[in-house]
Every structure is written in structure tokens, then in C-alpha cells.
mmCIF file of N, CA and C in Angstrom:
data_model
loop_
_atom_site.group_PDB
_atom_site.id
_atom_site.type_symbol
_atom_site.label_atom_id
_atom_site.label_comp_id
_atom_site.label_asym_id
_atom_site.label_seq_id
_atom_site.Cartn_x
_atom_site.Cartn_y
_atom_site.Cartn_z
ATOM 1 N N UNK A 658 -5.447 -8.144 21.898
ATOM 2 C CA UNK A 658 -6.479 -7.986 21.436
ATOM 3 C C UNK A 658 -6.221 -8.018 19.788
ATOM 4 N N UNK A 659 -6.765 -8.697 19.076
ATOM 5 C CA UNK A 659 -6.861 -8.671 17.375
ATOM 6 C C UNK A 659 -8.092 -8.091 17.146
ATOM 7 N N UNK A 660 -7.863 -7.007 16.370
ATOM 8 C CA UNK A 660 -9.168 -6.458 15.455
ATOM 9 C C UNK A 660 -8.916 -6.830 14.083
ATOM 10 N N UNK A 661 -10.082 -7.372 13.414
ATOM 11 C CA UNK A 661 -10.596 -7.405 12.077
ATOM 12 C C UNK A 661 -11.357 -6.661 11.292
ATOM 13 N N UNK A 662 -10.901 -5.926 10.393
ATOM 14 C CA UNK A 662 -12.033 -5.342 9.696
ATOM 15 C C UNK A 662 -12.282 -5.405 8.255
ATOM 16 N N UNK A 663 -13.323 -5.642 7.969
ATOM 17 C CA UNK A 663 -13.868 -6.154 6.482
ATOM 18 C C UNK A 663 -13.296 -7.594 6.501
ATOM 19 N N UNK A 664 -13.562 -8.397 7.238
ATOM 20 C CA UNK A 664 -12.718 -10.068 6.983
ATOM 21 C C UNK A 664 -13.899 -10.807 5.825
ATOM 22 N N UNK A 665 -13.071 -11.314 4.959
ATOM 23 C CA UNK A 665 -13.788 -12.131 4.052
ATOM 24 C C UNK A 665 -13.007 -13.704 4.143
ATOM 25 N N UNK A 666 -13.441 -14.356 3.417
ATOM 26 C CA UNK A 666 -12.949 -15.722 3.370
ATOM 27 C C UNK A 666 -11.625 -15.933 3.245
ATOM 28 N N UNK A 667 -10.958 -15.164 2.330
ATOM 29 C CA UNK A 667 -9.235 -15.142 2.164
ATOM 30 C C UNK A 667 -8.562 -14.144 2.926
ATOM 31 N N UNK A 668 -8.944 -13.006 3.287
ATOM 32 C CA UNK A 668 -8.138 -11.890 4.046
ATOM 33 C C UNK A 668 -9.033 -10.796 4.819
ATOM 34 N N UNK A 669 -8.249 -10.471 5.553
ATOM 35 C CA UNK A 669 -8.932 -8.905 5.754
ATOM 36 C C UNK A 669 -8.826 -7.561 5.396
ATOM 37 N N UNK A 670 -9.224 -6.577 5.287
ATOM 38 C CA UNK A 670 -8.680 -5.454 4.631
ATOM 39 C C UNK A 670 -7.970 -4.808 5.487
ATOM 40 N N UNK A 671 -8.121 -4.844 6.751
ATOM 41 C CA UNK A 671 -7.117 -4.296 8.111
ATOM 42 C C UNK A 671 -7.067 -5.442 8.791
ATOM 43 N N UNK A 672 -6.095 -5.668 9.561
ATOM 44 C CA UNK A 672 -5.900 -5.949 11.028
ATOM 45 C C UNK A 672 -5.355 -5.199 11.881
ATOM 46 N N UNK A 673 -5.956 -5.121 13.062
ATOM 47 C CA UNK A 673 -5.011 -4.133 14.094
ATOM 48 C C UNK A 673 -4.780 -5.090 15.303
ATOM 49 N N UNK A 674 -3.365 -5.013 15.647
ATOM 50 C CA UNK A 674 -2.731 -5.324 16.975
ATOM 51 C C UNK A 674 -1.744 -4.631 17.531
ATOM 52 N N UNK A 675 -1.929 -4.375 18.790
ATOM 53 C CA UNK A 675 -0.582 -3.903 19.575
ATOM 54 C C UNK A 675 0.002 -2.723 18.803
ATOM 55 N N UNK A 676 -0.968 -2.068 18.553
ATOM 56 C CA UNK A 676 -0.679 -0.661 18.030
ATOM 57 C C UNK A 676 -0.288 -0.524 16.880
ATOM 58 N N UNK A 677 -0.210 -1.606 15.913
ATOM 59 C CA UNK A 677 -0.023 -1.621 14.553
ATOM 60 C C UNK A 677 -0.912 -2.130 13.499
ATOM 61 N N UNK A 678 -1.401 -1.670 12.576
ATOM 62 C CA UNK A 678 -2.324 -1.843 11.463
ATOM 63 C C UNK A 678 -1.795 -2.203 10.556
ATOM 64 N N UNK A 679 -2.206 -3.346 9.869
ATOM 65 C CA UNK A 679 -1.525 -4.141 8.954
ATOM 66 C C UNK A 679 -2.490 -4.057 7.573
ATOM 67 N N UNK A 680 -2.416 -3.391 6.600
ATOM 68 C CA UNK A 680 -3.137 -3.378 5.565
ATOM 69 C C UNK A 680 -3.042 -4.524 4.565
ATOM 70 N N UNK A 681 -4.105 -5.115 3.782
ATOM 71 C CA UNK A 681 -4.189 -5.955 2.771
ATOM 72 C C UNK A 681 -3.504 -5.334 1.452
ATOM 73 N N UNK A 682 -2.856 -6.180 0.582
ATOM 74 C CA UNK A 682 -2.151 -5.713 -0.300
ATOM 75 C C UNK A 682 -3.248 -4.752 -1.040
ATOM 76 N N UNK A 683 -2.679 -3.687 -1.935
ATOM 77 C CA UNK A 683 -3.408 -2.977 -2.584
ATOM 78 C C UNK A 683 -2.983 -3.069 -4.227
ATOM 79 N N UNK A 684 -4.096 -2.985 -5.199
ATOM 80 C CA UNK A 684 -3.408 -3.242 -6.445
ATOM 81 C C UNK A 684 -5.020 -2.371 -7.051
ATOM 82 N N UNK A 685 -4.602 -1.746 -8.130
ATOM 83 C CA UNK A 685 -5.594 -0.865 -8.620
ATOM 84 C C UNK A 685 -5.445 -1.234 -10.346
ATOM 85 N N UNK A 686 -6.665 -0.678 -11.045
ATOM 86 C CA UNK A 686 -6.607 -0.686 -12.474
ATOM 87 C C UNK A 686 -6.096 0.677 -12.935
ATOM 88 N N UNK A 687 -5.550 0.725 -14.098
ATOM 89 C CA UNK A 687 -5.104 1.675 -14.959
ATOM 90 C C UNK A 687 -4.104 1.232 -15.848
ATOM 91 N N UNK A 688 -4.166 2.156 -16.926
ATOM 92 C CA UNK A 688 -3.197 2.126 -18.241
ATOM 93 C C UNK A 688 -1.721 2.054 -17.869
ATOM 94 N N UNK A 689 -1.174 2.984 -16.907
ATOM 95 C CA UNK A 689 0.194 3.554 -16.697
ATOM 96 C C UNK A 689 0.391 3.468 -15.402
ATOM 97 N N UNK A 690 1.511 2.815 -15.118
ATOM 98 C CA UNK A 690 2.300 2.704 -13.633
ATOM 99 C C UNK A 690 1.620 3.968 -12.759
ATOM 100 N N UNK A 691 2.037 5.139 -13.172
ATOM 101 C CA UNK A 691 1.456 6.478 -12.627
ATOM 102 C C UNK A 691 0.104 6.405 -12.229
ATOM 103 N N UNK A 692 -1.012 5.863 -12.775
ATOM 104 C CA UNK A 692 -2.356 5.809 -12.940
ATOM 105 C C UNK A 692 -2.505 4.618 -11.664
ATOM 106 N N UNK A 693 -1.886 3.493 -11.646
ATOM 107 C CA UNK A 693 -1.979 2.777 -10.725
ATOM 108 C C UNK A 693 -1.455 3.000 -9.736
ATOM 109 N N UNK A 694 -0.422 3.300 -9.555
ATOM 110 C CA UNK A 694 0.452 3.931 -8.199
ATOM 111 C C UNK A 694 -0.740 4.936 -7.316
ATOM 112 N N UNK A 695 -1.132 5.954 -8.215
ATOM 113 C CA UNK A 695 -1.886 6.989 -7.579
ATOM 114 C C UNK A 695 -3.201 6.131 -7.036
ATOM 115 N N UNK A 696 -3.844 5.482 -7.867
ATOM 116 C CA UNK A 696 -5.018 4.513 -7.211
ATOM 117 C C UNK A 696 -5.109 3.640 -6.420
ATOM 118 N N UNK A 697 -3.736 3.114 -6.154
ATOM 119 C CA UNK A 697 -3.447 2.089 -4.843
ATOM 120 C C UNK A 697 -2.766 3.182 -3.806
ATOM 121 N N UNK A 698 -2.528 4.443 -3.757
ATOM 122 C CA UNK A 698 -2.415 5.188 -2.771
ATOM 123 C C UNK A 698 -3.520 5.655 -2.423
ATOM 124 N N UNK A 699 -4.445 6.130 -3.314
ATOM 125 C CA UNK A 699 -5.663 6.604 -2.846
ATOM 126 C C UNK A 699 -6.439 5.579 -1.722
ATOM 127 N N UNK A 700 -6.459 4.233 -2.165
ATOM 128 C CA UNK A 700 -7.113 3.334 -1.343
ATOM 129 C C UNK A 700 -6.283 3.009 -0.110
ATOM 130 N N UNK A 701 -4.770 3.354 -0.199
ATOM 131 C CA UNK A 701 -4.132 3.152 1.233
ATOM 132 C C UNK A 701 -4.679 4.541 2.169
ATOM 133 N N UNK A 702 -4.859 5.352 1.595
ATOM 134 C CA UNK A 702 -5.381 6.466 2.517
ATOM 135 C C UNK A 702 -6.785 6.269 3.190
ATOM 136 N N UNK A 703 -7.389 5.633 2.250
ATOM 137 C CA UNK A 703 -8.967 5.415 3.018
ATOM 138 C C UNK A 703 -8.516 4.386 4.197
ATOM 139 N N UNK A 704 -8.032 2.792 3.690
ATOM 140 C CA UNK A 704 -7.928 2.266 4.752
ATOM 141 C C UNK A 704 -6.711 2.960 6.116
ATOM 142 N N UNK A 705 -6.237 3.410 5.749
ATOM 143 C CA UNK A 705 -5.352 4.370 6.890
ATOM 144 C C UNK A 705 -6.115 4.849 7.913
ATOM 145 N N UNK A 706 -7.028 5.906 7.372
ATOM 146 C CA UNK A 706 -7.900 6.658 8.167
ATOM 147 C C UNK A 706 -8.991 5.661 8.827
ATOM 148 N N UNK A 707 -9.637 4.225 8.280
ATOM 149 C CA UNK A 707 -10.211 3.461 8.825
ATOM 150 C C UNK A 707 -9.629 2.997 9.765
ATOM 151 N N UNK A 708 -8.196 2.469 9.662
ATOM 152 C CA UNK A 708 -7.491 1.705 10.878
ATOM 153 C C UNK A 708 -7.190 3.134 11.744
ATOM 154 N N UNK A 709 -7.733 4.334 11.953
ATOM 155 C CA UNK A 709 -7.214 5.220 12.905
ATOM 156 C C UNK A 709 -5.887 5.576 12.674
ATOM 157 N N UNK A 710 -5.029 5.743 11.399
ATOM 158 C CA UNK A 710 -3.736 6.023 10.964
ATOM 159 C C UNK A 710 -3.959 6.907 10.072
ATOM 160 N N UNK A 711 -2.562 7.425 9.697
ATOM 161 C CA UNK A 711 -2.013 8.181 8.565
ATOM 162 C C UNK A 711 -0.962 8.178 8.060
ATOM 163 N N UNK A 712 -0.761 8.850 6.759
ATOM 164 C CA UNK A 712 0.446 8.613 6.309
ATOM 165 C C UNK A 712 1.506 8.972 7.002
ATOM 166 N N UNK A 713 1.481 9.890 8.069
ATOM 167 C CA UNK A 713 2.362 10.063 8.744
ATOM 168 C C UNK A 713 2.810 8.972 9.854
ATOM 169 N N UNK A 714 2.044 8.022 9.809
ATOM 170 C CA UNK A 714 2.376 6.993 11.057
ATOM 171 C C UNK A 714 2.467 5.669 10.462
ATOM 172 N N UNK A 715 2.967 5.732 8.995
ATOM 173 C CA UNK A 715 3.369 4.419 8.047
ATOM 174 C C UNK A 715 4.435 4.186 8.794
ATOM 175 N N UNK A 716 4.503 2.611 9.122
ATOM 176 C CA UNK A 716 6.008 1.982 9.265
ATOM 177 C C UNK A 716 7.031 1.641 8.391
ATOM 178 N N UNK A 717 6.430 0.795 7.519
ATOM 179 C CA UNK A 717 6.885 0.021 6.750
ATOM 180 C C UNK A 717 5.822 -0.257 5.410
ATOM 181 N N UNK A 718 6.612 -0.043 4.144
ATOM 182 C CA UNK A 718 5.665 -0.205 2.775
ATOM 183 C C UNK A 718 6.397 -1.128 1.977
ATOM 184 N N UNK A 719 5.865 -2.217 1.526
ATOM 185 C CA UNK A 719 6.520 -3.412 0.624
ATOM 186 C C UNK A 719 5.706 -2.959 -0.781
ATOM 187 N N UNK A 720 6.633 -2.908 -1.461
ATOM 188 C CA UNK A 720 5.896 -2.622 -3.293
ATOM 189 C C UNK A 720 6.710 -3.551 -4.179
ATOM 190 N N UNK A 721 5.690 -4.268 -4.653
ATOM 191 C CA UNK A 721 5.737 -5.048 -5.677
ATOM 192 C C UNK A 721 5.589 -4.565 -6.835
ATOM 193 N N UNK A 722 6.870 -4.620 -8.010
ATOM 194 C CA UNK A 722 6.291 -3.973 -9.128
ATOM 195 C C UNK A 722 6.483 -5.390 -10.224
ATOM 196 N N UNK A 723 5.599 -5.449 -11.194
ATOM 197 C CA UNK A 723 5.692 -6.670 -12.056
ATOM 198 C C UNK A 723 6.911 -6.389 -13.069
ATOM 199 N N UNK A 724 7.486 -5.155 -13.150
ATOM 200 C CA UNK A 724 8.297 -4.550 -14.027
ATOM 201 C C UNK A 724 9.255 -3.462 -13.411
ATOM 202 N N UNK A 725 10.525 -4.004 -13.108
ATOM 203 C CA UNK A 725 11.232 -3.116 -12.451
ATOM 204 C C UNK A 725 11.570 -1.716 -13.303
ATOM 205 N N UNK A 726 11.273 -1.866 -14.580
ATOM 206 C CA UNK A 726 11.300 -0.532 -15.385
ATOM 207 C C UNK A 726 10.317 0.525 -15.414
ATOM 208 N N UNK A 727 9.348 0.176 -14.369
ATOM 209 C CA UNK A 727 8.494 1.363 -13.834
ATOM 210 C C UNK A 727 8.888 1.811 -12.720
ATOM 211 N N UNK A 728 10.134 1.749 -12.275
ATOM 212 C CA UNK A 728 10.429 2.436 -10.973
ATOM 213 C C UNK A 728 10.270 3.563 -10.910
ATOM 214 N N UNK A 729 11.066 4.177 -12.031
ATOM 215 C CA UNK A 729 10.972 5.674 -12.006
ATOM 216 C C UNK A 729 9.579 6.350 -11.676
ATOM 217 N N UNK A 730 8.514 5.814 -12.590
ATOM 218 C CA UNK A 730 7.069 6.133 -12.783
ATOM 219 C C UNK A 730 6.732 6.067 -11.159
ATOM 220 N N UNK A 731 7.060 4.567 -10.654
ATOM 221 C CA UNK A 731 6.799 4.618 -9.193
ATOM 222 C C UNK A 731 6.858 5.529 -8.112
ATOM 223 N N UNK A 732 8.041 6.257 -8.419
ATOM 224 C CA UNK A 732 8.505 6.885 -7.404
ATOM 225 C C UNK A 732 8.430 8.278 -7.567
ATOM 226 N N UNK A 733 8.081 8.780 -9.038
ATOM 227 C CA UNK A 733 7.616 9.980 -9.308
ATOM 228 C C UNK A 733 6.021 10.276 -8.492
ATOM 229 N N UNK A 734 5.264 9.327 -8.392
ATOM 230 C CA UNK A 734 3.691 9.344 -7.782
ATOM 231 C C UNK A 734 4.149 9.067 -6.148
ATOM 232 N N UNK A 735 4.755 8.104 -5.775
ATOM 233 C CA UNK A 735 5.210 8.283 -4.414
ATOM 234 C C UNK A 735 5.942 9.606 -3.877
ATOM 235 N N UNK A 736 6.940 9.686 -3.955
ATOM 236 C CA UNK A 736 7.593 11.094 -3.755
ATOM 237 C C UNK A 736 6.392 12.185 -3.485
ATOM 238 N N UNK A 737 5.730 12.137 -4.469
ATOM 239 C CA UNK A 737 4.706 13.502 -4.015
ATOM 240 C C UNK A 737 3.641 13.188 -2.827
ATOM 241 N N UNK A 738 3.366 11.856 -2.519
ATOM 242 C CA UNK A 738 2.590 11.363 -1.788
ATOM 243 C C UNK A 738 3.163 11.186 -0.088
ATOM 244 N N UNK A 739 4.136 10.727 -0.228
ATOM 245 C CA UNK A 739 4.822 10.520 0.995
ATOM 246 C C UNK A 739 4.899 12.044 1.713
ATOM 247 N N UNK A 740 4.563 12.150 2.883
ATOM 248 C CA UNK A 740 4.529 13.697 3.767
ATOM 249 C C UNK A 740 6.230 13.720 4.114
ATOM 250 N N UNK A 741 6.380 14.943 3.879
ATOM 251 C CA UNK A 741 8.188 15.152 4.161
ATOM 252 C C UNK A 741 8.582 14.801 5.678
ATOM 253 N N UNK A 742 9.318 13.984 5.557
ATOM 254 C CA UNK A 742 9.958 14.169 7.294
ATOM 255 C C UNK A 742 9.206 12.656 7.559
ATOM 256 N N UNK A 743 8.211 11.869 7.172
ATOM 257 C CA UNK A 743 7.878 10.926 7.426
ATOM 258 C C UNK A 743 7.895 9.629 6.789
ATOM 259 N N UNK A 744 8.824 9.727 5.916
ATOM 260 C CA UNK A 744 8.999 7.964 4.872
ATOM 261 C C UNK A 744 8.999 7.161 5.846
ATOM 262 N N UNK A 745 8.345 6.048 5.522
ATOM 263 C CA UNK A 745 8.462 5.102 6.069
ATOM 264 C C UNK A 745 9.643 4.159 5.680
ATOM 265 N N UNK A 746 10.002 2.912 6.199
ATOM 266 C CA UNK A 746 10.996 1.873 6.068
ATOM 267 C C UNK A 746 10.209 1.332 4.745
ATOM 268 N N UNK A 747 11.104 1.171 3.328
ATOM 269 C CA UNK A 747 10.246 0.705 2.110
ATOM 270 C C UNK A 747 11.213 -0.129 1.796
ATOM 271 N N UNK A 748 10.463 -1.045 1.044
ATOM 272 C CA UNK A 748 11.137 -2.319 0.148
ATOM 273 C C UNK A 748 10.517 -2.169 -1.094
ATOM 274 N N UNK A 749 11.391 -2.338 -2.572
ATOM 275 C CA UNK A 749 10.766 -2.616 -3.535
ATOM 276 C C UNK A 749 10.927 -3.838 -4.198
ATOM 277 N N UNK A 750 10.550 -4.531 -4.799
ATOM 278 C CA UNK A 750 10.874 -5.923 -5.781
ATOM 279 C C UNK A 750 10.214 -6.333 -6.885
ATOM 280 N N UNK A 751 10.731 -6.766 -7.812
ATOM 281 C CA UNK A 751 9.765 -7.305 -8.887
ATOM 282 C C UNK A 751 9.510 -8.415 -8.576
ATOM 283 N N UNK A 752 8.460 -8.721 -8.820
ATOM 284 C CA UNK A 752 7.228 -9.962 -8.786
ATOM 285 C C UNK A 752 6.334 -10.070 -9.912
ATOM 286 N N UNK A 753 5.795 -11.326 -10.194
ATOM 287 C CA UNK A 753 4.900 -11.528 -10.917
ATOM 288 C C UNK A 753 3.668 -11.423 -10.307
ATOM 289 N N UNK A 754 2.475 -10.598 -10.371
ATOM 290 C CA UNK A 754 1.448 -10.423 -9.825
ATOM 291 C C UNK A 754 0.064 -11.008 -10.126
ATOM 292 N N UNK A 755 -0.836 -11.314 -9.377
ATOM 293 C CA UNK A 755 -2.086 -11.951 -9.743
ATOM 294 C C UNK A 755 -2.597 -11.942 -11.037
ATOM 295 N N UNK A 756 -2.599 -10.934 -11.576
ATOM 296 C CA UNK A 756 -3.285 -10.832 -13.177
ATOM 297 C C UNK A 756 -1.884 -9.817 -14.057
ATOM 298 N N UNK A 757 -2.173 -10.235 -15.554
ATOM 299 C CA UNK A 757 -1.453 -9.869 -15.914
ATOM 300 C C UNK A 757 -1.109 -7.901 -16.234
ATOM 301 N N UNK A 758 -2.623 -7.582 -16.177
ATOM 302 C CA UNK A 758 -2.896 -5.981 -16.033
ATOM 303 C C UNK A 758 -2.223 -5.403 -15.151
ATOM 304 N N UNK A 759 -2.173 -5.843 -13.954
ATOM 305 C CA UNK A 759 -1.588 -5.203 -12.694
ATOM 306 C C UNK A 759 0.007 -5.038 -13.136
ATOM 307 N N UNK A 760 0.328 -3.854 -12.564
ATOM 308 C CA UNK A 760 1.568 -3.524 -12.546
ATOM 309 C C UNK A 760 2.243 -3.073 -11.202
ATOM 310 N N UNK A 761 1.537 -2.862 -10.032
ATOM 311 C CA UNK A 761 2.341 -2.714 -8.892
ATOM 312 C C UNK A 761 1.190 -3.295 -7.967
ATOM 313 N N UNK A 762 1.822 -3.757 -6.613
ATOM 314 C CA UNK A 762 1.160 -4.095 -5.301
ATOM 315 C C UNK A 762 1.788 -3.085 -4.438
ATOM 316 N N UNK A 763 0.980 -2.910 -3.104
ATOM 317 C CA UNK A 763 1.547 -2.114 -2.379
ATOM 318 C C UNK A 763 0.761 -3.085 -0.814
ATOM 319 N N UNK A 764 2.299 -3.143 0.136
ATOM 320 C CA UNK A 764 1.691 -3.598 1.313
ATOM 321 C C UNK A 764 2.143 -2.364 2.736
ATOM 322 N N UNK A 765 1.394 -2.336 3.385
ATOM 323 C CA UNK A 765 1.247 -1.397 4.111
ATOM 324 C C UNK A 765 1.225 -1.590 5.865
ATOM 325 N N UNK A 766 1.914 -1.289 6.607
ATOM 326 C CA UNK A 766 2.163 -1.502 8.092
ATOM 327 C C UNK A 766 2.131 0.125 8.788
ATOM 328 N N UNK A 767 1.424 0.281 9.535
ATOM 329 C CA UNK A 767 1.629 1.595 10.187
ATOM 330 C C UNK A 767 1.109 1.652 11.586
ATOM 331 N N UNK A 768 1.488 2.651 12.236
ATOM 332 C CA UNK A 768 0.883 2.653 13.759
ATOM 333 C C UNK A 768 -0.434 3.180 13.883
ATOM 334 N N UNK A 769 -1.174 3.281 15.237
ATOM 335 C CA UNK A 769 -2.442 3.690 14.834
ATOM 336 C C UNK A 769 -2.602 4.046 16.556
#
């Protein structure tokens, strides 16, 4: 069975199937990479709870940075947020994001 949560015309905020919750990409406002990363991670926390999951159950995270020069700023916030011993598989690359002011986007898959 596939369960979709907060489904709109373009996407669902969460899709659950076979024990895995797939979260839609998360972006956020903010002047600095650290502000945007923290705001995205706050949104991810909320979505994980709504999916019946948690940070400890994240399986894979894909991170897109608009500029790889923000990598250290991303990791400063990320490293404090990920529970010790529960780091997911992670990939980070550079990509042109949907709006010029966006610095980062996260895509999360987690067990529930």
C-alpha cells in the first residue's frame, strides 16, 4: 500500500511505502547558508514526526548546494543536528536551484 500525505497537484509532502517514508525536497528562506540549513532541518524534523519516523531512522539524504563554497557552513549545522551513531548515507552536490535566493535543498528517505 502507498500512503500519500499532503498531496497537491505537483507533489506530496510525504509518500510512505514498504516501511520507507520519502520526503519532498526541503528548501527555506534565510540570508546565510546556516540559516537556510537550520530552517530546512526544522522542516525535516516536523515531516519525520508526521511520517512516524525520526532522525535516528533516516536512511539516505541527498543535499543540493547552489554553491559548493557553502559546504563547510552546511556541515557546521548538519553535524550538530545528526544524532551520533545514526548518520544516514549522504550525498552532496552542486545544482542550480529553483530560485536564485535558495542556497540548499534536502531530500530525505527514512524508515518508519
